[in-house]
Amino acid sequence: MSDPMIAPYAITMWDFSWLERRWPGAGYEDWDLVLDELVERGYNAVRIDAYPHLVSADPTATWELLPMWTQNTWGAQSIIRVQVLPALIEFITKARDRGVAVALSSWFRQDRADVRMKIDSAAQMAAIWIDTLRVLAAAELLDAVLYVDLCNEFPMAPYAPFLYGSAAGEAATRADPLIASYMADSIALVRAEFPQLRYTYSFAGEYDNWRDQKVDELDFLEPHIWMASDDFTDFYERIGWSWDQFTPDSFDKLVALGRSTYFSKQHEYDSALFDAIDNVAAWSRATGKPVFTTECWAVTDYKDWPGLDWDWVLDLNARAVQHVVTTGRWLGIATSNFCGPQFHGVWREVDYHRRLTETIKSARIDADLVVAASWNRP
């Protein structure tokens, strides 16, 4: 049975772009405008980077951040200077004023001093988040916080380099008892001070061994799922995607081969994506954990680029949303990880967003998730 009265959030990811992409034409220079446009498109939640390591180190300092990449259009493609406070308070206040809940996460952006590498334990991870949430509590903004994702796509090295030190080749897994303890211990410490909030670590991959993963301390699952993921299909392998984010070669290959490669095996690729969604739904049922997904469904990397067509990406994203809502397991559903003003080919499709967000907000949630679904409703 499902409860028709409580529907999922229509959520989007504005990552660190909300703060870093504020130069003229970058998309986020006018928060009032873009938040109004977000609401116009039907979204009622947004996930952003709260930069907790920088807030904890010095909340009003001006930090010089290094580019994570030059080819993707999330964040800045060159060195940029940012001040997290009072910007974080201003943004969350503006979102709350519009009925938009804010999910907090972190990609642990690298500054010149690389202060993120001081996160040397689960206790230190908890400490930086406690410092950040204290700032928001003092500003009376905790009611606007939908949840806290302590680290994006944990335990991947680009976002959690502090786990690996100098061993660049290491790769931890969530089935590792040490990683499971890290997640549980850090969440427990933050929860002890702020029990009214919900906590998780978001994931990308490792979905085939979910039975070996301990997620008891997580309030919900936050898996990122794409058809193009190497975990599910050979799509990126067939087009020769190299994951080099500092040269345009891979995007040139997407222009040449992306669309045709997808249509050459469309049924197979679609089936792989839907099977991945069903697998996460099974994980949810087995653990009793609800699901949020804020990065998804077709391709992982895409942007407005000469020769790239958005049509097939938008279509697959829409059909994935239709599939997800049938499971009853998702409390928050994104339409893609390109739902931001810098992705003009997606952002301009206002009616498309309205159709999908209405589908999301009209969906029914399984009865066992009703209590979880009621947290922090506007």
Coordinates of C-alpha atoms in Angstrom, one line a residue, residues 91-314:
F91 CA 21.2 31.7 -0.1
I92 CA 19.4 29.4 2.4
T93 CA 17.2 32.3 3.6
K94 CA 16.2 33.1 0.0
A95 CA 15.4 29.5 -0.7
R96 CA 13.3 29.1 2.5
D97 CA 11.4 32.3 1.6
R98 CA 10.3 30.5 -1.6
G99 CA 9.4 27.2 0.0
V100 CA 12.6 25.5 -1.3
A101 CA 14.2 23.1 1.1
V102 CA 18.0 23.0 1.1
A103 CA 20.0 19.7 1.3
L104 CA 23.6 20.2 2.4
S105 CA 26.5 18.2 1.0
S106 CA 30.1 18.8 0.2
W107 CA 32.5 18.0 -2.6
F108 CA 35.3 19.1 -0.4
R109 CA 36.7 21.7 -2.8
Q110 CA 40.5 22.2 -2.7
D111 CA 41.8 25.5 -1.6
R112 CA 45.4 26.7 -1.8
A113 CA 46.2 25.4 1.7
D114 CA 44.2 22.2 1.1
V115 CA 42.6 22.4 4.5
R116 CA 40.3 19.5 3.6
M117 CA 43.3 17.2 4.3
K118 CA 43.0 18.0 8.0
I119 CA 39.9 15.7 8.1
D120 CA 41.9 12.9 9.6
S121 CA 39.1 10.9 11.4
A122 CA 35.4 10.4 11.6
A123 CA 35.4 12.6 14.6
Q124 CA 37.0 15.4 12.6
M125 CA 34.4 14.9 9.8
A126 CA 31.7 15.3 12.4
A127 CA 33.3 18.3 14.0
I128 CA 33.4 20.4 10.7
W129 CA 29.7 19.7 10.2
I130 CA 28.8 20.5 13.8
D131 CA 30.6 23.8 13.4
T132 CA 28.6 24.5 10.1
L133 CA 25.3 23.5 11.6
R134 CA 25.9 25.7 14.6
V135 CA 26.3 28.7 12.3
L136 CA 22.9 27.8 10.7
A137 CA 21.3 27.2 14.0
A138 CA 22.4 30.7 15.2
A139 CA 20.8 32.1 12.0
E140 CA 17.6 30.2 12.8
L141 CA 17.9 28.3 9.5
L142 CA 17.8 24.6 10.6
D143 CA 14.2 24.4 9.6
A144 CA 15.2 25.0 6.0
V145 CA 17.7 22.1 6.0
L146 CA 16.2 19.1 4.3
Y147 CA 19.1 16.8 5.1
V148 CA 22.9 16.6 5.5
D149 CA 25.0 14.5 3.1
L150 CA 28.3 14.4 4.9
C151 CA 30.4 13.7 1.7
N152 CA 29.5 13.5 -1.9
E153 CA 29.9 10.1 -3.5
F154 CA 31.7 8.6 -0.6
P155 CA 34.4 7.1 -0.4
M156 CA 35.6 8.2 -3.9
A157 CA 39.0 9.8 -3.8
P158 CA 38.2 13.0 -5.7
Y159 CA 35.7 14.0 -3.0
A160 CA 37.2 12.3 0.0
P161 CA 41.0 12.5 -0.6
F162 CA 41.6 12.8 3.2
L163 CA 40.9 9.0 3.4
Y164 CA 43.9 8.2 1.3
G165 CA 46.7 10.5 2.2
S166 CA 49.6 10.0 -0.2
A167 CA 48.4 6.6 -1.5
A168 CA 46.8 8.0 -4.6
G169 CA 46.1 4.6 -6.0
E170 CA 44.0 3.3 -3.1
A171 CA 40.3 2.8 -3.5
A172 CA 38.2 2.1 -0.5
T173 CA 34.8 0.4 -0.6
R174 CA 31.7 0.8 1.5
A175 CA 31.8 -3.0 2.2
D176 CA 35.0 -2.4 4.1
P177 CA 34.2 -2.4 7.9
L178 CA 36.5 0.6 8.4
I179 CA 34.5 2.7 5.9
A180 CA 31.2 1.5 7.4
S181 CA 32.4 2.6 10.8
Y182 CA 33.6 5.9 9.5
M183 CA 30.1 6.7 8.2
A184 CA 28.3 5.4 11.3
D185 CA 30.6 7.1 13.8
S186 CA 30.6 10.5 12.1
I187 CA 26.8 10.6 11.7
A188 CA 26.3 9.5 15.3
L189 CA 28.4 12.4 16.5
V190 CA 26.6 15.0 14.5
R191 CA 23.2 13.5 15.3
A192 CA 24.0 13.7 19.0
E193 CA 24.1 17.5 18.7
F194 CA 21.4 18.0 16.0
P195 CA 19.0 15.1 16.4
Q196 CA 16.2 16.9 14.5
L197 CA 18.1 16.6 11.1
R198 CA 18.5 13.6 8.8
Y199 CA 21.9 12.3 7.7
T200 CA 23.5 10.2 5.0
Y201 CA 26.5 9.8 2.7
S202 CA 25.8 9.9 -1.0
F203 CA 27.1 7.2 -3.3
A204 CA 28.1 6.5 -6.9
G205 CA 28.5 2.9 -7.7
E206 CA 29.0 -0.3 -5.5
Y207 CA 25.4 -1.2 -6.0
D208 CA 26.0 -4.8 -6.8
N209 CA 27.2 -5.6 -3.3
W210 CA 24.7 -3.7 -1.3
R211 CA 23.9 -6.7 0.8
D212 CA 27.5 -6.5 2.2
Q213 CA 27.2 -2.8 3.2
K214 CA 26.1 -1.6 6.6
V215 CA 23.9 1.4 6.3
D216 CA 22.1 1.3 9.7
E217 CA 23.2 4.8 10.8
L218 CA 22.1 6.4 7.5
D219 CA 18.6 7.9 7.5
F220 CA 18.2 7.2 3.8
L221 CA 20.1 6.1 0.7
E222 CA 21.4 8.7 -1.7
P223 CA 22.6 6.8 -4.8
H224 CA 23.6 8.5 -8.0
I225 CA 22.5 6.4 -11.0
W226 CA 23.3 6.9 -14.7
M227 CA 22.7 4.7 -17.8
A228 CA 26.2 5.7 -18.9
S229 CA 27.9 4.5 -15.7
D230 CA 30.6 1.9 -16.3
D231 CA 28.9 -0.1 -13.6
F232 CA 25.9 -0.7 -15.8
T233 CA 26.8 -0.3 -19.5
D234 CA 29.6 0.0 -22.1
F235 CA 28.3 3.4 -23.3
Y236 CA 31.3 5.5 -22.4
E237 CA 33.7 2.7 -23.3
R238 CA 32.3 2.5 -26.8
I239 CA 32.6 6.2 -27.5
G240 CA 36.1 6.3 -26.0
W241 CA 35.3 8.6 -23.0
S242 CA 38.6 9.0 -21.1
W243 CA 37.4 10.8 -17.9
D244 CA 40.1 13.4 -18.5
Q245 CA 38.4 16.6 -17.3
F246 CA 41.1 18.9 -18.4
T247 CA 41.0 18.4 -22.2
P248 CA 38.0 18.6 -24.6
D249 CA 38.7 15.3 -26.3
S250 CA 35.9 13.3 -24.6
F251 CA 33.3 15.9 -25.3
D252 CA 34.4 15.9 -28.9
K253 CA 33.8 12.1 -28.9
L254 CA 30.4 12.6 -27.4
V255 CA 29.6 14.9 -30.4
A256 CA 30.8 12.4 -32.9
L257 CA 29.4 9.2 -31.3
G258 CA 27.2 9.8 -28.2
R259 CA 23.7 10.0 -29.8
S260 CA 24.3 7.3 -32.4
T261 CA 25.9 5.0 -29.8
Y262 CA 22.9 5.3 -27.5
F263 CA 20.3 4.6 -30.3
S264 CA 22.4 1.6 -31.6
K265 CA 21.5 -0.3 -28.4
Q266 CA 18.7 1.8 -27.0
H267 CA 16.7 -1.1 -25.6
E268 CA 19.7 -2.6 -23.9
Y269 CA 20.8 0.7 -22.4
D270 CA 17.4 1.6 -21.2
S271 CA 16.9 -1.8 -19.6
A272 CA 20.2 -1.5 -17.8
L273 CA 19.2 1.8 -16.3
F274 CA 15.8 0.6 -15.3
D275 CA 17.3 -2.6 -13.8
A276 CA 19.7 -0.4 -11.8
I277 CA 16.8 1.6 -10.4
D278 CA 14.9 -1.6 -9.5
N279 CA 18.1 -2.8 -7.8
V280 CA 18.2 0.3 -5.6
A281 CA 14.5 -0.1 -4.9
A282 CA 15.2 -3.6 -3.7
W283 CA 18.0 -2.3 -1.4
S284 CA 15.5 0.2 0.0
R285 CA 12.9 -2.5 0.7
A286 CA 15.5 -4.8 2.3
T287 CA 16.8 -2.1 4.7
G288 CA 13.7 0.0 5.1
K289 CA 15.6 3.0 4.0
P290 CA 14.0 5.6 1.7
V291 CA 15.9 7.0 -1.3
F292 CA 16.9 10.4 -2.6
T293 CA 18.7 10.7 -5.9
T294 CA 20.0 14.1 -7.0
E295 CA 22.4 13.1 -9.8
C296 CA 21.1 10.9 -12.5
W297 CA 19.7 9.3 -15.2
A298 CA 21.1 9.3 -18.7
V299 CA 24.7 10.5 -19.0
T300 CA 27.1 11.6 -16.2
D301 CA 28.9 14.3 -18.1
Y302 CA 27.2 16.6 -20.7
K303 CA 27.0 20.3 -21.4
D304 CA 26.1 22.8 -24.1
W305 CA 28.8 22.1 -26.7
P306 CA 28.9 22.5 -30.4
G307 CA 27.1 19.5 -31.9
L308 CA 25.7 18.0 -28.7
D309 CA 22.0 17.2 -28.9
W310 CA 20.0 17.3 -25.7
D311 CA 16.9 15.5 -27.1
W312 CA 17.8 11.9 -26.4
V313 CA 19.2 12.8 -23.0
L314 CA 16.0 14.7 -22.0

